[in-house]
Amino acid sequence: MSAELNGQVAVVTGASRGIGRAVALQLAALGAKVVVNYHSHPEAAEAVVEQIRSAGGEALAVRADVSEPAAAQKLMDEALAAYGRIDILVNNAGVTRDNLLLRMSEQDWDTVMDINLKGAFNCLKSATKPMMKQRYGRVVNITSVSGLAGNAGQANYSAAKAGLVGLTKAVAKELGSRNITINAVAPGFIETELTAGLAEDLMKTAVSLTPLGRLGQPDDVAHAVVFFVSDGASYITGQVLSVDGGFVMQ
């Protein structure tokens, strides 16, 4: 276990599976104490905690629906009660409710907005208070190439993820003077439970449009998150890094 993040406390939302799980495990491997947030998969979250503990790390699973302000606050309160501080926040919790615009229900629009965008807003408000007091913090928002280039059938998801980019840049300007950096990582097509449900022909098309010619892995995204929370990125804020095999080039 590396000591690069020893003494630091990380809260990772949506950390029971996929990208969130990979992020939690990599942060723990670097010595961070990790609060593994989940909403619907307690067994998976506890499995992540157990994997961290069995490797000699410290971790805690906390259930919270981050789209609810009180639940997001309770998540941060539990992190503070357990570990005394919050140094790192990774806003990863997200859902999709794909459909063409004319067929998309108001509920599907609201659900995606509430979890993907409002959830990050709620967690930012609650986590940055202790970060401001300690004059140190690292926040990474997980957006998407859909938020950079749009994606047909994902008007809600694309809008929410584009909103995360704007949120990242605005809050980076607000909190920079407190030594708090806010950056974003925009994954492309990553092999997770979320993409496993996509049609095979869609996935083949995605791979064919990706210059590196393959799907990404959750660890590919986690490596970028680790960079943003490291000392090596201490002079970087308000940036969006695509981890997409070249799918979208800005």
Coordinates of C-alpha atoms in Angstrom, one line a residue:
M1 CA 0.0 0.0 0.0
S2 CA 1.4 3.4 -1.1
A3 CA 1.5 6.2 1.4
E4 CA 0.7 9.1 -1.0
L5 CA -2.7 9.8 0.5
N6 CA -2.0 8.6 4.1
G7 CA -4.1 10.5 6.6
Q8 CA -6.6 11.7 4.0
V9 CA -10.3 10.9 3.9
A10 CA -12.2 10.4 0.7
V11 CA -15.9 10.2 0.1
V12 CA -16.9 8.4 -3.2
T13 CA -20.5 8.5 -4.2
G14 CA -22.0 5.6 -6.1
A15 CA -19.0 3.5 -5.1
S16 CA -20.5 0.0 -4.8
R17 CA -19.9 -0.8 -8.5
G18 CA -18.2 0.2 -11.7
I19 CA -16.2 3.4 -11.9
G20 CA -17.0 4.3 -8.3
R21 CA -15.7 1.0 -7.0
A22 CA -12.5 1.3 -9.0
V23 CA -11.9 4.8 -7.6
A24 CA -12.6 3.7 -4.0
L25 CA -10.1 0.8 -4.3
Q26 CA -7.4 2.9 -5.9
L27 CA -7.7 5.7 -3.3
A28 CA -7.5 3.2 -0.5
A29 CA -4.5 1.6 -2.1
L30 CA -2.8 4.9 -1.8
G31 CA -3.6 5.1 1.9
A32 CA -6.8 7.1 2.0
K33 CA -9.6 6.2 4.4
V34 CA -12.6 5.7 2.1
V35 CA -16.3 6.3 2.7
V36 CA -18.1 4.1 0.2
N37 CA -21.5 5.6 -0.6
Y38 CA -24.2 3.6 -2.1
H39 CA -28.0 3.7 -2.6
S40 CA -29.3 0.4 -3.8
H41 CA -26.6 -2.2 -3.5
P42 CA -25.6 -2.8 0.2
E43 CA -24.0 -6.1 -0.4
A44 CA -21.8 -4.7 -3.2
A45 CA -20.8 -1.7 -1.1
E46 CA -19.9 -4.0 1.9
A47 CA -17.8 -6.1 -0.5
V48 CA -15.8 -3.0 -1.5
V49 CA -15.3 -2.1 2.2
E50 CA -14.2 -5.7 2.9
Q51 CA -11.7 -5.7 0.0
I52 CA -10.2 -2.4 1.3
R53 CA -10.0 -3.7 4.9
S54 CA -8.5 -7.0 3.9
A55 CA -5.7 -5.1 2.1
G56 CA -5.0 -3.2 5.3
G57 CA -7.0 -0.1 4.6
E58 CA -9.8 1.7 6.4
A59 CA -13.3 2.0 4.9
L60 CA -16.9 2.5 5.8
A61 CA -20.1 2.0 3.7
V62 CA -22.8 4.7 4.1
R63 CA -26.2 4.5 2.4
A64 CA -27.5 7.8 1.1
D65 CA -29.6 9.0 -1.8
V66 CA -27.5 12.0 -2.7
S67 CA -30.3 13.6 -4.7
E68 CA -31.8 14.5 -1.2
P69 CA -30.0 17.4 0.5
A70 CA -30.5 16.0 4.0
A71 CA -29.1 12.6 2.9
A72 CA -26.1 14.2 1.3
Q73 CA -25.5 16.1 4.5
K74 CA -25.9 12.9 6.6
L75 CA -23.3 11.2 4.4
M76 CA -20.7 13.9 5.1
D77 CA -21.7 14.0 8.8
E78 CA -21.0 10.2 9.1
A79 CA -17.7 10.7 7.3
L80 CA -16.7 13.4 9.8
A81 CA -17.9 11.4 12.7
A82 CA -15.9 8.4 11.7
Y83 CA -12.7 10.0 10.5
G84 CA -12.7 13.7 11.6
R85 CA -12.2 15.3 8.2
I86 CA -13.0 15.2 4.5
D87 CA -10.1 15.8 2.0
I88 CA -11.4 14.2 -1.2
L89 CA -14.9 14.1 -2.7
V90 CA -15.6 12.1 -5.9
N91 CA -19.1 12.8 -7.3
N92 CA -19.7 9.6 -9.2
A93 CA -23.3 8.7 -8.5
G94 CA -25.3 8.6 -11.6
V95 CA -28.1 6.9 -13.5
T96 CA -29.4 6.8 -17.1
R97 CA -33.0 6.8 -18.3
D98 CA -32.4 6.8 -22.1
N99 CA -35.1 7.6 -24.6
L100 CA -35.7 9.9 -27.6
L101 CA -36.7 13.4 -26.6
L102 CA -40.3 13.1 -27.8
R103 CA -40.7 9.8 -25.9
M104 CA -38.9 10.9 -22.7
S105 CA -41.1 11.3 -19.7
E106 CA -40.9 14.2 -17.2
Q107 CA -40.0 11.7 -14.5
D108 CA -37.1 10.2 -16.5
W109 CA -35.8 13.8 -17.1
D110 CA -36.2 14.7 -13.4
T111 CA -34.6 11.4 -12.1
V112 CA -31.5 11.8 -14.2
M113 CA -31.2 15.5 -13.3
D114 CA -31.7 14.9 -9.6
I115 CA -29.1 12.2 -9.2
N116 CA -26.5 13.2 -11.7
L117 CA -26.5 17.0 -11.3
K118 CA -28.4 17.9 -8.1
G119 CA -26.7 15.1 -6.3
A120 CA -23.3 16.5 -7.0
F121 CA -24.5 20.0 -6.0
N122 CA -25.8 18.6 -2.7
C123 CA -22.6 16.8 -1.9
L124 CA -20.4 19.8 -2.9
K125 CA -22.3 22.0 -0.5
S126 CA -22.0 19.6 2.4
A127 CA -18.4 18.5 1.8
T128 CA -16.8 21.8 1.0
K129 CA -17.8 23.3 4.4
P130 CA -15.2 21.2 6.3
M131 CA -12.8 21.6 3.4
M132 CA -13.0 25.4 3.7
K133 CA -12.3 25.2 7.4
Q134 CA -9.2 23.1 6.9
R135 CA -8.2 25.1 3.8
Y136 CA -7.7 22.0 1.7
G137 CA -9.8 19.9 -0.5
R138 CA -9.8 17.9 -3.8
V139 CA -13.1 17.4 -5.7
V140 CA -13.5 15.3 -8.8
N141 CA -16.8 15.3 -10.6
I142 CA -17.5 12.3 -13.0
T143 CA -19.1 13.8 -16.1
S144 CA -19.2 12.1 -19.5
V145 CA -18.4 12.5 -23.1
S146 CA -22.2 12.8 -23.5
G147 CA -22.0 16.0 -21.6
L148 CA -19.3 17.3 -24.0
A149 CA -20.6 16.2 -27.4
G150 CA -24.2 15.2 -26.7
N151 CA -25.6 11.8 -27.5
A152 CA -28.9 10.9 -29.3
G153 CA -31.4 9.3 -26.9
Q154 CA -29.7 10.9 -23.9
A155 CA -31.1 14.4 -23.8
N156 CA -31.5 14.2 -20.0
Y157 CA -28.1 12.5 -19.3
S158 CA -26.2 14.8 -21.7
A159 CA -27.8 17.9 -20.2
A160 CA -27.0 16.7 -16.6
K161 CA -23.4 15.8 -17.4
A162 CA -22.9 19.1 -19.3
G163 CA -24.3 20.8 -16.2
L164 CA -21.6 19.1 -14.2
V165 CA -19.0 20.7 -16.4
G166 CA -20.4 24.2 -15.7
L167 CA -20.7 23.4 -12.0
T168 CA -17.1 22.3 -11.9
K169 CA -15.8 25.5 -13.4
A170 CA -18.0 27.8 -11.4
V171 CA -17.1 26.2 -8.0
A172 CA -13.5 26.0 -9.0
K173 CA -13.5 29.8 -9.3
E174 CA -15.3 30.2 -6.0
L175 CA -13.1 28.0 -3.9
G176 CA -9.7 28.3 -5.4
S177 CA -8.6 30.8 -2.7
R178 CA -9.3 28.2 0.0
N179 CA -6.8 25.7 -1.6
I180 CA -9.7 23.6 -2.9
T181 CA -9.5 22.3 -6.5
I182 CA -12.5 21.1 -8.5
N183 CA -11.9 19.1 -11.6
A184 CA -13.9 16.7 -13.8
V185 CA -13.2 13.5 -15.6
A186 CA -15.3 12.7 -18.7
P187 CA -15.3 8.9 -19.4
G188 CA -16.2 7.5 -22.8
F189 CA -17.5 4.0 -23.2
I190 CA -16.3 2.2 -20.2
E191 CA -17.0 -1.5 -19.5
T192 CA -19.4 -1.4 -16.5
E193 CA -22.8 -2.5 -15.5
L194 CA -24.2 0.7 -17.0
T195 CA -22.9 -0.1 -20.5
A196 CA -23.6 -3.8 -20.2
G197 CA -27.2 -3.1 -20.9
L198 CA -26.6 -1.3 -24.1
A199 CA -27.3 -2.9 -27.5
E200 CA -24.5 -4.9 -29.0
D201 CA -24.6 -3.1 -32.3
L202 CA -24.4 0.3 -30.4
M203 CA -21.3 -0.9 -28.5
K204 CA -19.7 -2.1 -31.7
T205 CA -20.3 1.3 -33.3
A206 CA -18.9 3.0 -30.2
V207 CA -15.7 0.9 -30.4
S208 CA -15.4 1.6 -34.1
L209 CA -15.6 5.4 -33.5
T210 CA -12.9 5.2 -30.7
P211 CA -9.4 5.7 -32.1
L212 CA -7.9 3.3 -29.6
G213 CA -10.3 0.7 -30.8
R214 CA -11.6 -0.7 -27.5
L215 CA -13.8 -0.1 -24.5
G216 CA -12.2 1.6 -21.4
Q217 CA -12.0 -0.1 -18.0
P218 CA -13.1 1.4 -14.7
D219 CA -9.4 1.6 -13.6
D220 CA -8.7 3.9 -16.6
V221 CA -11.0 6.4 -15.1
A222 CA -9.8 5.9 -11.6
H223 CA -6.2 6.6 -12.6
A224 CA -7.4 10.1 -13.8
V225 CA -9.2 10.7 -10.5
V226 CA -6.1 9.7 -8.6
F227 CA -4.0 12.2 -10.6
F228 CA -6.4 15.1 -9.8
V229 CA -6.4 14.4 -6.1
S230 CA -2.6 14.0 -6.0
D231 CA 0.0 16.6 -5.1
G232 CA 1.0 16.6 -8.8
A233 CA -2.2 18.3 -9.7
S234 CA -2.2 20.9 -7.0
Y235 CA -2.0 23.8 -9.5
I236 CA -4.8 22.4 -11.7
T237 CA -8.5 23.4 -11.2
G238 CA -11.6 23.9 -13.3
Q239 CA -10.4 21.4 -15.9
V240 CA -12.2 18.5 -17.7
L241 CA -10.1 15.5 -18.7
S242 CA -11.7 13.0 -21.2
V243 CA -10.8 9.4 -20.6
D244 CA -12.4 8.0 -23.7
G245 CA -9.8 6.5 -26.0
G246 CA -10.1 9.6 -28.2
F247 CA -13.8 9.3 -28.8
V248 CA -14.4 13.0 -28.3
M249 CA -11.5 15.4 -29.1
Q250 CA -11.9 19.0 -27.8

